[in-house]
Short mmCIF file of C-alpha atoms in Angstrom, two decimals:
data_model
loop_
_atom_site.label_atom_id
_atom_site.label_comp_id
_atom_site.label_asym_id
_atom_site.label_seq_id
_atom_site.Cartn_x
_atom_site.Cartn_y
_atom_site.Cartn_z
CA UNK X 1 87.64 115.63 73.54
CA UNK X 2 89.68 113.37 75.70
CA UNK X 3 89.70 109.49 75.49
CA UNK X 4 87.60 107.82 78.26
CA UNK X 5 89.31 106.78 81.29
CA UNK X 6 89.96 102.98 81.13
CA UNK X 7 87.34 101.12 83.30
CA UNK X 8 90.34 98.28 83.94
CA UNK X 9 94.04 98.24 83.98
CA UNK X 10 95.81 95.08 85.23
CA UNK X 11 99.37 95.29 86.47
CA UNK X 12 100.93 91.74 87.17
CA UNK X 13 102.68 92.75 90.92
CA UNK X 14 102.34 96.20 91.27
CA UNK X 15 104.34 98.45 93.54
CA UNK X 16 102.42 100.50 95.57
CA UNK X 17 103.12 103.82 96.85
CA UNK X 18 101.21 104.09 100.12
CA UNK X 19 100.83 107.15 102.76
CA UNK X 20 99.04 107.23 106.04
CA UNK X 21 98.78 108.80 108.79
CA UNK X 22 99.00 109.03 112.77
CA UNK X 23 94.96 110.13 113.72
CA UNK X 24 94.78 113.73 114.39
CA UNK X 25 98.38 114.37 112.60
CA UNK X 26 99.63 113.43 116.08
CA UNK X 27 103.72 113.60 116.11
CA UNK X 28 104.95 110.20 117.72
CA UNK X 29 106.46 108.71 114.69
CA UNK X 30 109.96 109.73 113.87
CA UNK X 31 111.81 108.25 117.39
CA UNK X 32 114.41 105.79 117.22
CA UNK X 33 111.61 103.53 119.54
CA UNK X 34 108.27 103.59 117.28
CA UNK X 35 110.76 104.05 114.02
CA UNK X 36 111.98 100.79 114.86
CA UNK X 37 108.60 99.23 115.26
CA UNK X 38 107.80 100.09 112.04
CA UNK X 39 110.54 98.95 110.39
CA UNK X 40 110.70 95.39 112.15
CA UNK X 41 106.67 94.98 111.56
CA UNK X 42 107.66 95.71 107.85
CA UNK X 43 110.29 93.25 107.95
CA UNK X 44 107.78 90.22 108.52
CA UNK X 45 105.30 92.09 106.63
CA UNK X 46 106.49 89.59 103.67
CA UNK X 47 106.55 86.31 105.74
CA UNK X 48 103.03 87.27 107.46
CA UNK X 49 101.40 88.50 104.46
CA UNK X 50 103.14 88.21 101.41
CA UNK X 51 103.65 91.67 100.97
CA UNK X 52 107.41 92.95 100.20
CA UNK X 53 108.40 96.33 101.25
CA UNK X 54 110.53 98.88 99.12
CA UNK X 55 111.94 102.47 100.72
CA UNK X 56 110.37 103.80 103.26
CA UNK X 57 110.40 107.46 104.93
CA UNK X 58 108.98 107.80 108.82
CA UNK X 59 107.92 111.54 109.35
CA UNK X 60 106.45 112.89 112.84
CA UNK X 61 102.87 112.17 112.07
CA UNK X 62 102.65 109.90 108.85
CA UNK X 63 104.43 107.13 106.94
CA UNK X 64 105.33 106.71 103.27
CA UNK X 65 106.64 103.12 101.66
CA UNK X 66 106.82 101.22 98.61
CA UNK X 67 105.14 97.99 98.46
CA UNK X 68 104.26 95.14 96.14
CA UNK X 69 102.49 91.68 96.49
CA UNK X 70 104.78 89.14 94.87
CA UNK X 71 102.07 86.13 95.78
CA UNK X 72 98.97 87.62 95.73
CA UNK X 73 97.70 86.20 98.74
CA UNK X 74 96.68 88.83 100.35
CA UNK X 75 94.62 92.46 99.26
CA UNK X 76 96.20 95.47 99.53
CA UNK X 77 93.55 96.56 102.20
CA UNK X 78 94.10 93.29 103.85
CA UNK X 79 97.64 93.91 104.64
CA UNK X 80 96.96 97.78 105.52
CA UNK X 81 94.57 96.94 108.12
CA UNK X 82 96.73 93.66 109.78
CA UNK X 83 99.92 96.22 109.38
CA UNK X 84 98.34 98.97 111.26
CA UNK X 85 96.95 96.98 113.99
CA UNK X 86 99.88 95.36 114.81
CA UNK X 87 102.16 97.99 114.72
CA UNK X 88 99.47 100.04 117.01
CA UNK X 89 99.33 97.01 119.09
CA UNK X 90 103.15 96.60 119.47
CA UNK X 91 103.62 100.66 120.10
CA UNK X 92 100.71 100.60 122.54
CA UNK X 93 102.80 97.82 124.45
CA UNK X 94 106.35 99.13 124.01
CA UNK X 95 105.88 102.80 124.49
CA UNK X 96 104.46 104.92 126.59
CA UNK X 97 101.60 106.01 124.09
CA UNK X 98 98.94 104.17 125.07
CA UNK X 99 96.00 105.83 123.40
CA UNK X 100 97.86 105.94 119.88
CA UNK X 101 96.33 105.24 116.72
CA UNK X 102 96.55 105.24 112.86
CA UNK X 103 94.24 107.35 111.06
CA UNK X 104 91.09 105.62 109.40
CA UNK X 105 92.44 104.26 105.07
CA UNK X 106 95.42 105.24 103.40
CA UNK X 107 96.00 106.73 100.27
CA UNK X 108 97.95 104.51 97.51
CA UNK X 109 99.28 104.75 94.20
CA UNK X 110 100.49 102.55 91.76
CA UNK X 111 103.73 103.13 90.37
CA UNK X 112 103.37 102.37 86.85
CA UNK X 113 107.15 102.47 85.10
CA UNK X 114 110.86 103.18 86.25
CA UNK X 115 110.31 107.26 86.00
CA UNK X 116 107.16 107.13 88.79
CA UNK X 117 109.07 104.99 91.23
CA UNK X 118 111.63 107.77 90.80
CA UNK X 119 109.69 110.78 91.01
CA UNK X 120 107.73 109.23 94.41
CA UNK X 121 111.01 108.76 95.80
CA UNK X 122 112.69 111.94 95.20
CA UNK X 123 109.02 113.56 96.81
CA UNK X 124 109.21 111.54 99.97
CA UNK X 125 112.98 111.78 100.51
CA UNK X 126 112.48 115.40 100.66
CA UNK X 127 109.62 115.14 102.84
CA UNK X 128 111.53 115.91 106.08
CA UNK X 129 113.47 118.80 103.99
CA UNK X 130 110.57 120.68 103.20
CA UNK X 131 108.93 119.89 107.13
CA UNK X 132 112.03 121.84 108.05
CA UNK X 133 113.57 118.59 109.69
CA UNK X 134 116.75 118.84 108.54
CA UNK X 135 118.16 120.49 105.78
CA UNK X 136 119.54 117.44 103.70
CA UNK X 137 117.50 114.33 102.74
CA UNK X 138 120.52 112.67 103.99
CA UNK X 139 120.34 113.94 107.58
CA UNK X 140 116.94 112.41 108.52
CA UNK X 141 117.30 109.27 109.81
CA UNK X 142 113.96 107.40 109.55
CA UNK X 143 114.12 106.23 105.59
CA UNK X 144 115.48 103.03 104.03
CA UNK X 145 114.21 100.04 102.15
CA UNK X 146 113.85 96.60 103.53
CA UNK X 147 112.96 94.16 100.78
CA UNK X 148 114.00 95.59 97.74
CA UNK X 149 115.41 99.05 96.70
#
């Protein structure tokens, strides 16, 4: 018989491994123009909202990043929603993709020790590998970190 599932577990600044998506899988991400939206709305994300963001990989259709509240100021679904509506805003503005829009929630994961961080990483650097991007991790050019590694 297996041990019951712990009704609370408290992490003091969890790192958060979060992926969403472009609504209807639509592929307008990975250009050098909305890629660099992204990354600059992630660069402020910490001065707007307290929120510090790790390595990141920008696919066609979807994001994945690292993230982790240092201050607590601000939920995690807090800073999801203010992300994605100014980063739909700005792209709306800047591009020509006027009707564009992030699918409804995200999916996250907390990142619990050293190994995990790892093992997310490795999965999402090969993310444009197995899309059939590129056929090295290091050949796709829409991945980084900003505030820590």
């Amino acid at each position: 018989m297996r041990p019951p599932r712990l009704s609370n577990v408290w992490l003091d600044n969890p790192t958060y491994f979060i992926t969403t998506n472009v609504e209807k899988r639509s592929p307008v991400l990975a250009t050098p123009e909305v890629a660099n939206i992204l990354m600059q709305e992630w660069r402020s994300a910490f001065e707007r909202h307290s929120w510090a963001i790790g390595r990141y990989v920008i696919m066609p259709d979807h994001v994945h990043f690292f993230c982790s509240s240092l201050e607590q100021k601000k939920s995690l679904s807090h800073f999801m929603r203010q992300w994605k509506e100014w980063t739909s805003k700005t792209i709306k503005r800047s591009t020509q993709l006027t009707d564009f829009k992030w699918q409804e929630g995200f999916v996250d994961h907390v990142l619990r020790n050293h190994e995990s961080r790892s093992e997310k990483w490795e999965y999402i650097r090969q993310n444009p590998v197995r899309a059939g991007l590129v056929e090295n991790p290091k050949e796709w050019p829409h991945k980084g970190f900003i505030d820590f590694d």
